[in-house]
mmCIF file of C-alpha atoms in Angstrom:
data_model
loop_
_atom_site.group_PDB
_atom_site.id
_atom_site.type_symbol
_atom_site.label_atom_id
_atom_site.label_comp_id
_atom_site.label_asym_id
_atom_site.label_seq_id
_atom_site.Cartn_x
_atom_site.Cartn_y
_atom_site.Cartn_z
ATOM 1 C CA MET A 451 42.256 14.441 -20.287
ATOM 2 C CA LYS A 452 40.305 17.176 -20.525
ATOM 3 C CA ASP A 453 36.888 14.879 -21.163
ATOM 4 C CA SER A 454 38.012 12.390 -18.021
ATOM 5 C CA HIS A 455 37.909 16.176 -16.120
ATOM 6 C CA SER A 456 34.818 17.183 -16.926
ATOM 7 C CA LYS A 457 33.480 13.905 -16.432
ATOM 8 C CA LEU A 458 34.780 14.318 -13.099
ATOM 9 C CA LYS A 459 33.202 17.615 -12.976
ATOM 10 C CA ALA A 460 29.673 16.628 -13.602
ATOM 11 C CA GLU A 461 30.089 13.568 -11.451
ATOM 12 C CA GLN A 462 30.848 16.542 -8.558
ATOM 13 C CA LEU A 463 27.695 18.519 -9.389
ATOM 14 C CA ARG A 464 25.096 15.844 -9.479
ATOM 15 C CA THR A 465 22.835 15.937 -6.509
ATOM 16 C CA TYR A 466 22.304 13.359 -3.549
ATOM 17 C CA ARG A 467 18.432 12.048 -5.086
ATOM 18 C CA GLN A 468 20.029 12.172 -8.608
ATOM 19 C CA MET A 469 22.856 9.891 -7.863
ATOM 20 C CA VAL A 470 20.456 7.403 -5.523
ATOM 21 C CA TRP A 471 18.326 7.145 -9.074
ATOM 22 C CA TYR A 472 21.282 6.552 -10.955
ATOM 23 C CA HIS A 473 22.529 3.576 -8.978
ATOM 24 C CA PHE A 474 19.018 2.704 -8.531
ATOM 25 C CA ARG A 475 18.012 2.032 -12.171
ATOM 26 C CA LYS A 476 20.932 0.022 -12.677
ATOM 27 C CA ARG A 477 19.631 -2.613 -10.973
ATOM 28 C CA PRO A 478 16.598 -4.458 -13.599
ATOM 29 C CA LEU A 479 15.037 -6.183 -10.582
ATOM 30 C CA ALA A 480 14.525 -3.207 -8.536
ATOM 31 C CA LEU A 481 13.074 -1.424 -11.310
ATOM 32 C CA ALA A 482 10.435 -4.181 -12.187
ATOM 33 C CA GLY A 483 9.387 -3.707 -8.739
ATOM 34 C CA LEU A 484 9.079 -0.025 -8.857
ATOM 35 C CA TRP A 485 6.836 -0.583 -12.362
ATOM 36 C CA THR A 486 5.067 -3.109 -10.325
ATOM 37 C CA SER A 487 4.927 -1.127 -7.471
ATOM 38 C CA ILE A 488 3.166 1.903 -9.345
ATOM 39 C CA LEU A 489 0.599 0.091 -10.863
ATOM 40 C CA LEU A 490 -0.652 -1.714 -7.770
ATOM 41 C CA PHE A 491 -1.018 1.797 -6.567
ATOM 42 C CA LEU A 492 -2.927 3.212 -9.826
ATOM 43 C CA VAL A 493 -5.379 -0.215 -9.378
ATOM 44 C CA ALA A 494 -6.239 1.040 -6.160
ATOM 45 C CA VAL A 495 -6.357 4.845 -6.495
ATOM 46 C CA SER A 496 -9.286 3.583 -10.024
ATOM 47 C CA ALA A 497 -10.972 0.712 -8.093
ATOM 48 C CA PRO A 498 -14.141 2.868 -8.800
ATOM 49 C CA LEU A 499 -12.934 3.390 -12.160
ATOM 50 C CA LEU A 500 -12.356 -0.427 -13.280
ATOM 51 C CA ALA A 501 -14.433 -3.248 -11.588
ATOM 52 C CA ASN A 502 -18.524 -1.250 -10.532
ATOM 53 C CA ASP A 503 -21.711 -2.150 -10.888
ATOM 54 C CA ARG A 504 -22.716 0.856 -11.966
ATOM 55 C CA PRO A 505 -21.964 2.872 -15.324
ATOM 56 C CA ILE A 506 -19.026 5.558 -15.430
ATOM 57 C CA PHE A 507 -20.979 7.277 -17.573
ATOM 58 C CA PHE A 508 -24.761 7.901 -18.175
ATOM 59 C CA SER A 509 -26.916 9.713 -20.788
ATOM 60 C CA THR A 510 -30.951 9.773 -20.897
ATOM 61 C CA GLN A 511 -33.079 12.738 -22.260
ATOM 62 C CA ASP A 512 -30.000 15.063 -22.916
ATOM 63 C CA GLN A 513 -28.618 14.885 -19.604
ATOM 64 C CA TRP A 514 -25.403 12.882 -18.302
ATOM 65 C CA TYR A 515 -24.635 11.595 -14.932
ATOM 66 C CA TRP A 516 -21.599 9.683 -13.725
ATOM 67 C CA PRO A 517 -23.270 7.608 -11.293
ATOM 68 C CA VAL A 518 -19.645 6.578 -10.370
ATOM 69 C CA PHE A 519 -19.069 9.446 -8.693
ATOM 70 C CA SER A 520 -22.150 10.877 -7.410
ATOM 71 C CA GLY A 521 -23.431 7.948 -6.178
ATOM 72 C CA ILE A 522 -26.918 7.573 -7.964
ATOM 73 C CA ASP A 523 -28.273 3.982 -7.917
ATOM 74 C CA GLN A 524 -30.777 4.740 -10.390
ATOM 75 C CA VAL A 525 -32.024 6.817 -13.041
ATOM 76 C CA GLY A 526 -35.945 6.703 -13.613
ATOM 77 C CA LYS A 527 -37.103 3.571 -14.855
ATOM 78 C CA TYR A 528 -33.508 2.562 -16.036
ATOM 79 C CA GLU A 529 -32.118 -0.376 -13.434
ATOM 80 C CA TRP A 530 -28.407 -0.639 -13.787
ATOM 81 C CA ARG A 531 -28.396 -4.646 -13.242
ATOM 82 C CA GLU A 532 -31.236 -4.850 -16.179
ATOM 83 C CA MET A 533 -28.905 -2.281 -18.634
ATOM 84 C CA LYS A 534 -25.904 -4.397 -17.793
ATOM 85 C CA ARG A 535 -27.320 -8.030 -18.837
ATOM 86 C CA ASP A 536 -27.961 -6.701 -22.032
ATOM 87 C CA ALA A 537 -24.593 -4.877 -22.457
ATOM 88 C CA PRO A 538 -21.501 -4.987 -20.390
ATOM 89 C CA PHE A 539 -19.684 -2.377 -21.530
ATOM 90 C CA VAL A 540 -21.279 0.362 -23.716
ATOM 91 C CA PHE A 541 -25.027 -0.183 -24.452
ATOM 92 C CA ASP A 542 -27.161 2.180 -27.130
ATOM 93 C CA ARG A 543 -30.444 1.169 -27.129
ATOM 94 C CA GLY A 544 -32.317 1.312 -30.338
ATOM 95 C CA GLY A 545 -35.774 1.558 -32.110
ATOM 96 C CA GLU A 546 -37.592 4.919 -32.546
ATOM 97 C CA GLY A 547 -34.869 6.821 -31.020
ATOM 98 C CA ARG A 548 -31.462 7.036 -28.325
ATOM 99 C CA ASP A 549 -33.108 6.182 -24.910
ATOM 100 C CA TYR A 550 -29.516 5.968 -22.972
ATOM 101 C CA ILE A 551 -26.491 5.440 -23.609
ATOM 102 C CA ALA A 552 -23.998 4.186 -20.767
ATOM 103 C CA VAL A 553 -20.440 3.280 -20.506
ATOM 104 C CA TRP A 554 -19.477 0.538 -17.662
ATOM 105 C CA PRO A 555 -16.020 -0.110 -16.641
ATOM 106 C CA PRO A 556 -13.959 -3.014 -17.557
ATOM 107 C CA VAL A 557 -15.260 -5.362 -14.921
ATOM 108 C CA PRO A 558 -18.984 -4.611 -14.729
ATOM 109 C CA TYR A 559 -19.651 -6.075 -11.416
ATOM 110 C CA SER A 560 -19.442 -4.555 -7.695
ATOM 111 C CA PRO A 561 -16.944 -6.641 -5.148
ATOM 112 C CA THR A 562 -20.343 -7.024 -2.973
ATOM 113 C CA GLU A 563 -22.878 -8.089 -5.775
ATOM 114 C CA TYR A 564 -24.244 -11.200 -4.694
ATOM 115 C CA ASN A 565 -25.817 -13.355 -7.370
ATOM 116 C CA LEU A 566 -25.829 -17.252 -5.852
ATOM 117 C CA LEU A 567 -26.603 -18.479 -9.459
ATOM 118 C CA GLU A 568 -23.728 -17.912 -10.684
ATOM 119 C CA SER A 569 -21.900 -19.353 -7.236
ATOM 120 C CA LEU A 570 -18.495 -20.582 -8.160
ATOM 121 C CA ALA A 571 -18.419 -20.147 -11.349
ATOM 122 C CA SER A 572 -15.052 -20.772 -13.023
ATOM 123 C CA PRO A 573 -13.093 -18.411 -14.962
ATOM 124 C CA SER A 574 -14.601 -17.051 -18.207
ATOM 125 C CA SER A 575 -15.341 -14.365 -20.419
ATOM 126 C CA LYS A 576 -18.046 -13.072 -18.122
ATOM 127 C CA HIS A 577 -16.281 -13.259 -15.232
ATOM 128 C CA TRP A 578 -12.210 -13.626 -15.984
ATOM 129 C CA PHE A 579 -11.518 -15.079 -12.735
ATOM 130 C CA GLY A 580 -14.376 -16.870 -11.555
ATOM 131 C CA THR A 581 -16.571 -16.423 -8.669
ATOM 132 C CA ASP A 582 -16.950 -17.074 -5.150
ATOM 133 C CA ASP A 583 -19.554 -19.407 -3.203
ATOM 134 C CA SER A 584 -21.845 -15.739 -2.887
ATOM 135 C CA GLY A 585 -21.596 -15.424 -6.522
ATOM 136 C CA ARG A 586 -19.430 -12.013 -6.352
ATOM 137 C CA ASP A 587 -16.894 -11.360 -9.253
ATOM 138 C CA VAL A 588 -13.350 -12.107 -7.929
ATOM 139 C CA LEU A 589 -11.282 -9.959 -10.036
ATOM 140 C CA SER A 590 -13.283 -7.207 -8.527
ATOM 141 C CA ARG A 591 -12.926 -8.025 -5.366
ATOM 142 C CA MET A 592 -9.339 -8.102 -6.215
ATOM 143 C CA ILE A 593 -9.071 -5.117 -7.123
ATOM 144 C CA HIS A 594 -10.886 -3.161 -3.956
ATOM 145 C CA GLY A 595 -8.829 -5.799 -2.495
ATOM 146 C CA ALA A 596 -5.728 -3.395 -3.474
ATOM 147 C CA ARG A 597 -6.837 -0.620 -1.918
ATOM 148 C CA VAL A 598 -7.671 -1.878 1.344
ATOM 149 C CA SER A 599 -3.828 -4.135 1.217
ATOM 150 C CA LEU A 600 -2.081 -0.922 -0.138
ATOM 151 C CA SER A 601 -3.933 1.427 2.947
ATOM 152 C CA VAL A 602 -3.235 -0.761 5.470
ATOM 153 C CA GLY A 603 0.453 -0.769 4.236
ATOM 154 C CA PHE A 604 0.642 3.083 3.822
ATOM 155 C CA VAL A 605 -1.382 4.102 6.617
ATOM 156 C CA ALA A 606 0.135 1.874 9.080
ATOM 157 C CA VAL A 607 3.970 2.713 7.998
ATOM 158 C CA GLY A 608 3.063 6.324 8.203
ATOM 159 C CA ILE A 609 1.942 5.966 11.747
ATOM 160 C CA ALA A 610 5.004 3.575 12.697
ATOM 161 C CA LEU A 611 7.400 6.096 11.137
ATOM 162 C CA VAL A 612 5.842 9.177 13.379
ATOM 163 C CA ILE A 613 6.659 7.118 16.352
ATOM 164 C CA GLY A 614 9.953 5.292 15.426
ATOM 165 C CA VAL A 615 10.766 8.160 14.153
ATOM 166 C CA CYS A 616 10.061 10.592 17.060
ATOM 167 C CA LEU A 617 11.099 8.200 19.619
ATOM 168 C CA GLY A 618 14.819 7.581 18.068
ATOM 169 C CA ALA A 619 15.147 11.182 17.730
ATOM 170 C CA MET A 620 14.861 11.339 21.355
ATOM 171 C CA ALA A 621 17.322 9.182 22.751
ATOM 172 C CA GLY A 622 20.238 9.800 19.418
ATOM 173 C CA TYR A 623 20.015 13.543 20.687
ATOM 174 C CA PHE A 624 19.525 14.016 24.182
ATOM 175 C CA GLY A 625 21.066 9.942 25.500
ATOM 176 C CA GLY A 626 21.255 9.867 28.727
ATOM 177 C CA TRP A 627 18.592 8.686 30.485
ATOM 178 C CA VAL A 628 16.402 9.288 27.792
ATOM 179 C CA ASP A 629 18.498 6.865 25.435
ATOM 180 C CA VAL A 630 18.487 4.113 27.558
ATOM 181 C CA PHE A 631 14.929 4.162 28.233
ATOM 182 C CA ILE A 632 13.625 4.013 24.553
ATOM 183 C CA SER A 633 16.281 1.362 24.129
ATOM 184 C CA ARG A 634 15.308 -0.617 27.431
ATOM 185 C CA LEU A 635 11.728 -0.494 25.161
ATOM 186 C CA ILE A 636 12.538 -0.726 21.928
ATOM 187 C CA GLU A 637 14.161 -4.358 23.503
ATOM 188 C CA ILE A 638 10.908 -5.165 25.003
ATOM 189 C CA MET A 639 8.943 -4.962 22.250
ATOM 190 C CA LEU A 640 11.384 -6.851 20.095
ATOM 191 C CA THR A 641 11.369 -9.860 22.375
ATOM 192 C CA ILE A 642 7.041 -10.015 21.732
ATOM 193 C CA PRO A 643 6.267 -11.523 18.665
ATOM 194 C CA THR A 644 4.711 -8.658 16.278
ATOM 195 C CA PHE A 645 2.109 -11.329 15.011
ATOM 196 C CA PHE A 646 0.846 -12.835 17.519
ATOM 197 C CA LEU A 647 1.071 -9.605 19.656
ATOM 198 C CA ILE A 648 -1.345 -8.064 16.822
ATOM 199 C CA ILE A 649 -3.790 -11.321 17.102
ATOM 200 C CA ALA A 650 -4.160 -10.842 20.338
ATOM 201 C CA ILE A 651 -5.020 -7.459 20.682
ATOM 202 C CA MET A 652 -7.418 -7.645 17.591
ATOM 203 C CA ALA A 653 -9.043 -9.669 19.611
ATOM 204 C CA PHE A 654 -10.855 -7.234 21.758
ATOM 205 C CA LEU A 655 -11.490 -4.833 18.979
ATOM 206 C CA PRO A 656 -14.045 -4.797 16.779
ATOM 207 C CA PRO A 657 -13.540 -5.720 13.455
ATOM 208 C CA SER A 658 -12.105 -2.048 11.426
ATOM 209 C CA ILE A 659 -9.615 -1.386 8.932
ATOM 210 C CA TYR A 660 -8.904 1.311 11.116
ATOM 211 C CA ASN A 661 -8.332 -0.489 14.050
ATOM 212 C CA ILE A 662 -5.476 -2.815 11.803
ATOM 213 C CA MET A 663 -4.105 0.123 10.117
ATOM 214 C CA VAL A 664 -3.442 1.400 14.388
ATOM 215 C CA VAL A 665 -2.542 -1.621 16.024
ATOM 216 C CA ILE A 666 0.143 -2.614 12.924
ATOM 217 C CA GLY A 667 1.589 1.034 13.652
ATOM 218 C CA LEU A 668 1.540 0.811 17.257
ATOM 219 C CA THR A 669 3.345 -2.628 16.572
ATOM 220 C CA GLY A 670 6.252 -2.026 14.319
ATOM 221 C CA TRP A 671 7.549 1.599 15.000
ATOM 222 C CA THR A 672 11.057 -0.260 16.319
ATOM 223 C CA GLY A 673 12.664 -0.484 13.365
ATOM 224 C CA ALA A 674 12.259 4.041 12.405
ATOM 225 C CA ALA A 675 13.273 3.881 16.158
ATOM 226 C CA ARG A 676 17.151 1.764 16.126
ATOM 227 C CA PHE A 677 17.541 3.437 12.344
ATOM 228 C CA VAL A 678 16.919 7.174 13.707
ATOM 229 C CA ARG A 679 18.298 6.908 17.299
ATOM 230 C CA ALA A 680 21.825 5.129 15.585
ATOM 231 C CA GLU A 681 22.180 8.176 12.874
ATOM 232 C CA PHE A 682 21.224 10.849 15.559
ATOM 233 C CA LEU A 683 24.578 9.634 17.836
ATOM 234 C CA LYS A 684 27.134 10.461 15.091
ATOM 235 C CA LEU A 685 25.238 13.097 14.028
ATOM 236 C CA ARG A 686 25.050 14.795 16.775
ATOM 237 C CA GLN A 687 29.168 14.853 17.138
ATOM 238 C CA LEU A 688 29.515 16.742 13.800
ATOM 239 C CA ASP A 689 30.586 20.448 13.848
ATOM 240 C CA PHE A 690 27.529 21.919 12.183
ATOM 241 C CA ILE A 691 25.805 20.783 15.196
ATOM 242 C CA MET A 692 27.900 21.689 17.466
ATOM 243 C CA ALA A 693 27.749 25.170 15.691
ATOM 244 C CA LEU A 694 23.827 25.059 16.176
ATOM 245 C CA ARG A 695 24.084 24.780 19.539
ATOM 246 C CA ALA A 696 27.094 27.578 19.950
ATOM 247 C CA LEU A 697 24.585 29.532 18.290
ATOM 248 C CA GLY A 698 21.603 29.174 20.580
ATOM 249 C CA ALA A 699 18.889 27.145 18.210
ATOM 250 C CA SER A 700 16.644 25.268 20.106
ATOM 251 C CA ASN A 701 16.522 21.563 20.390
ATOM 252 C CA SER A 702 13.503 21.025 18.199
ATOM 253 C CA ARG A 703 15.678 23.132 15.317
ATOM 254 C CA ILE A 704 18.111 20.832 15.734
ATOM 255 C CA ILE A 705 16.384 18.230 15.804
ATOM 256 C CA PHE A 706 13.795 18.783 12.791
ATOM 257 C CA LEU A 707 15.447 21.076 10.194
ATOM 258 C CA HIS A 708 19.358 19.970 10.658
ATOM 259 C CA MET A 709 19.607 16.625 12.102
ATOM 260 C CA LEU A 710 16.747 14.667 10.863
ATOM 261 C CA PRO A 711 16.956 15.531 6.725
ATOM 262 C CA ASN A 712 20.192 13.737 7.153
ATOM 263 C CA ALA A 713 18.898 10.558 9.302
ATOM 264 C CA MET A 714 16.064 9.738 6.784
ATOM 265 C CA ALA A 715 17.453 7.233 4.279
ATOM 266 C CA PRO A 716 17.711 4.425 6.347
ATOM 267 C CA VAL A 717 14.468 5.140 7.720
ATOM 268 C CA LEU A 718 12.895 5.083 3.743
ATOM 269 C CA VAL A 719 14.470 1.815 3.219
ATOM 270 C CA SER A 720 12.640 0.460 6.435
ATOM 271 C CA ALA A 721 9.436 2.105 5.130
ATOM 272 C CA VAL A 722 8.972 0.559 2.055
ATOM 273 C CA PHE A 723 9.724 -2.844 3.971
ATOM 274 C CA GLY A 724 7.641 -1.911 6.020
ATOM 275 C CA VAL A 725 4.806 -1.558 3.455
ATOM 276 C CA ALA A 726 5.454 -4.863 2.387
ATOM 277 C CA GLY A 727 5.317 -6.626 5.560
ATOM 278 C CA ALA A 728 1.963 -4.068 6.490
ATOM 279 C CA ILE A 729 0.289 -6.089 3.450
ATOM 280 C CA LEU A 730 1.281 -9.569 4.820
ATOM 281 C CA VAL A 731 -0.052 -8.619 8.076
ATOM 282 C CA GLU A 732 -3.124 -7.648 6.596
ATOM 283 C CA SER A 733 -3.313 -10.755 4.449
ATOM 284 C CA SER A 734 -2.868 -13.197 6.972
ATOM 285 C CA LEU A 735 -5.231 -11.463 9.643
ATOM 286 C CA SER A 736 -7.687 -11.426 6.705
ATOM 287 C CA PHE A 737 -7.161 -15.391 6.349
ATOM 288 C CA LEU A 738 -7.833 -16.268 9.894
ATOM 289 C CA GLY A 739 -10.627 -13.885 10.376
ATOM 290 C CA PHE A 740 -9.497 -10.836 12.009
ATOM 291 C CA GLY A 741 -9.085 -8.705 9.299
ATOM 292 C CA VAL A 742 -11.255 -6.521 7.623
ATOM 293 C CA PRO A 743 -15.141 -7.035 8.114
ATOM 294 C CA PRO A 744 -17.181 -8.557 5.797
ATOM 295 C CA PRO A 745 -18.149 -7.755 2.523
ATOM 296 C CA THR A 746 -15.491 -5.530 2.377
ATOM 297 C CA PRO A 747 -12.483 -7.142 -0.125
ATOM 298 C CA SER A 748 -9.482 -8.496 0.974
ATOM 299 C CA TRP A 749 -6.826 -10.756 -0.517
ATOM 300 C CA GLY A 750 -6.849 -12.641 2.861
ATOM 301 C CA ASP A 751 -10.215 -12.917 2.816
ATOM 302 C CA ILE A 752 -10.594 -14.291 -0.680
ATOM 303 C CA LEU A 753 -8.146 -16.912 -0.220
ATOM 304 C CA SER A 754 -9.927 -17.865 3.115
ATOM 305 C CA GLN A 755 -12.936 -18.989 1.481
ATOM 306 C CA SER A 756 -10.703 -21.597 -0.958
ATOM 307 C CA ARG A 757 -10.179 -23.616 1.880
ATOM 308 C CA ASP A 758 -13.525 -24.803 1.806
ATOM 309 C CA TYR A 759 -13.020 -25.107 -2.366
ATOM 310 C CA ILE A 760 -9.717 -25.808 -3.087
ATOM 311 C CA GLU A 761 -10.061 -28.736 -4.429
ATOM 312 C CA PHE A 762 -12.356 -27.838 -7.543
ATOM 313 C CA ALA A 763 -12.520 -23.824 -7.363
ATOM 314 C CA TRP A 764 -9.001 -23.257 -7.802
ATOM 315 C CA TRP A 765 -9.083 -20.179 -8.647
ATOM 316 C CA LEU A 766 -9.837 -18.428 -5.388
ATOM 317 C CA THR A 767 -6.752 -19.672 -4.351
ATOM 318 C CA VAL A 768 -4.002 -18.533 -7.184
ATOM 319 C CA PHE A 769 -5.507 -15.196 -8.170
ATOM 320 C CA PRO A 770 -5.504 -13.887 -4.104
ATOM 321 C CA GLY A 771 -2.599 -16.234 -3.449
ATOM 322 C CA LEU A 772 -0.164 -13.855 -6.959
ATOM 323 C CA ALA A 773 -1.522 -10.896 -5.896
ATOM 324 C CA ILE A 774 0.367 -11.283 -2.584
ATOM 325 C CA PHE A 775 2.933 -12.521 -3.374
ATOM 326 C CA VAL A 776 3.588 -10.186 -6.451
ATOM 327 C CA SER A 777 2.797 -7.217 -4.034
ATOM 328 C CA ILE A 778 5.293 -7.979 -1.578
ATOM 329 C CA THR A 779 7.960 -8.799 -3.546
ATOM 330 C CA ALA A 780 7.678 -5.984 -5.517
ATOM 331 C CA TYR A 781 8.158 -3.346 -2.448
ATOM 332 C CA ASN A 782 10.964 -5.487 -1.313
ATOM 333 C CA LEU A 783 12.944 -5.308 -4.329
ATOM 334 C CA VAL A 784 12.285 -1.416 -4.468
ATOM 335 C CA GLY A 785 13.728 -1.313 -0.878
ATOM 336 C CA GLU A 786 16.417 -3.524 -1.565
ATOM 337 C CA GLY A 787 17.183 -1.577 -4.707
ATOM 338 C CA LEU A 788 17.028 1.622 -2.816
ATOM 339 C CA ARG A 789 18.991 0.523 0.096
ATOM 340 C CA ASP A 790 22.206 -0.831 -2.273
ATOM 341 C CA ALA A 791 21.821 3.192 -4.186
ATOM 342 C CA MET A 792 22.016 3.992 -0.379
ATOM 343 C CA ASP A 793 24.854 2.889 0.128
ATOM 344 C CA PRO A 794 27.993 5.384 0.737
ATOM 345 C CA ARG A 795 30.489 3.480 -0.665
ATOM 346 C CA LEU A 796 29.330 3.784 -4.313
ATOM 347 C CA PHE A 797 29.324 7.602 -3.942
ATOM 348 C CA GLU A 798 33.366 7.561 -3.054
#
C-alpha cells in the first residue's frame, strides 16, 4: 500500500514535459524518427566539414590554416586540387623535409565542383554515390542539399507559426467580427490548392531559396491558426483568465503570457508535420525547376537530373529519393509520437 502511494505521488510530481517525454519514448518508431531527424540536422549543420574541396586543416612552414572556415582558396604555390589528387584524406609530403600537411573532409569534393571527365560515373570508392551529368559528386550535393531542405523547412514553418499563432490568437480571444473575418480568411486559403498557389507565385519571382521560404511560410499558416483559435476559445472561459481581466491585465499580457503557453501543445505537433511538408514542397519545386537556382545543391534538383538518365544512372534517382523519403518519414513519425504523447487521456 505504501509503495503504491509513493508511486502515485511520484507520478503526480512529474512535470508536463516529463510526462510527455515518458510517453513519447515508449514509442520505438517515434524515437527512431527523432534520432533520424537529429542526425539529418547534424549533417546539415556540419556540411562544410563533411563535404568540401578545401582541407579542414592545412599546415605549411610552421603556419596553420583552416581553409574551410577562412575561405582561403590556396596557400602560396599549393593548389587544393593538385593536393587532393595525391591524397584524398591526409597528405604528408615526403622528400628532404615536410612541406605541408592537409587534412581533408570525408568527402573531398565541393557540391559545385565540375569534372566532365567523370560525368555520370557510377558509385565507387572515389565517388561513393557516383556523379551527375556534370561530374559533380552526388554525395557532396546530397550532404549540402540537406542544409537547403532543412533550412527551408524550419524557416518556412517559423514564418507560418508567427502568422498562424497571431491570427488564431486574435480570433479566439476577441471573438465577434474579428473571429468571423479571420475564420473566413482561413476557409478561403483552405479552398486554394496550396502547391499550385506556390507554383503560380514562384513563376513571378526570381529563383531564390529565400523566396521559397517566404512563399511556403505565407501559404502554410492556416493549420496553426485553427489550432490556436480552438485552444483560445476554450481558455478564455476559464476562471484564471477572467481573474486576470478583473485585475486589469492588458490584452497583450493575457494573450502572450498566460493563454499562449497553454495553447502551444497542438501547435508544436502541427509544426513538426509542417517541417516534413515544407521539405516535400521544396523538393517538388526544385524537381519542377521552380526551386533554388543552380548550382545550389538540392535533393529535388538531383532527382530532376535523373529523368534524362534513368535507364543507366540509377543512383541519381535512388539516393535523393531515399533522402526525401527518410526525412519526411522521420518528421512524420516524430509528429505522430508527439501527438499521441500529448493526448490528455494518457494523464488521467
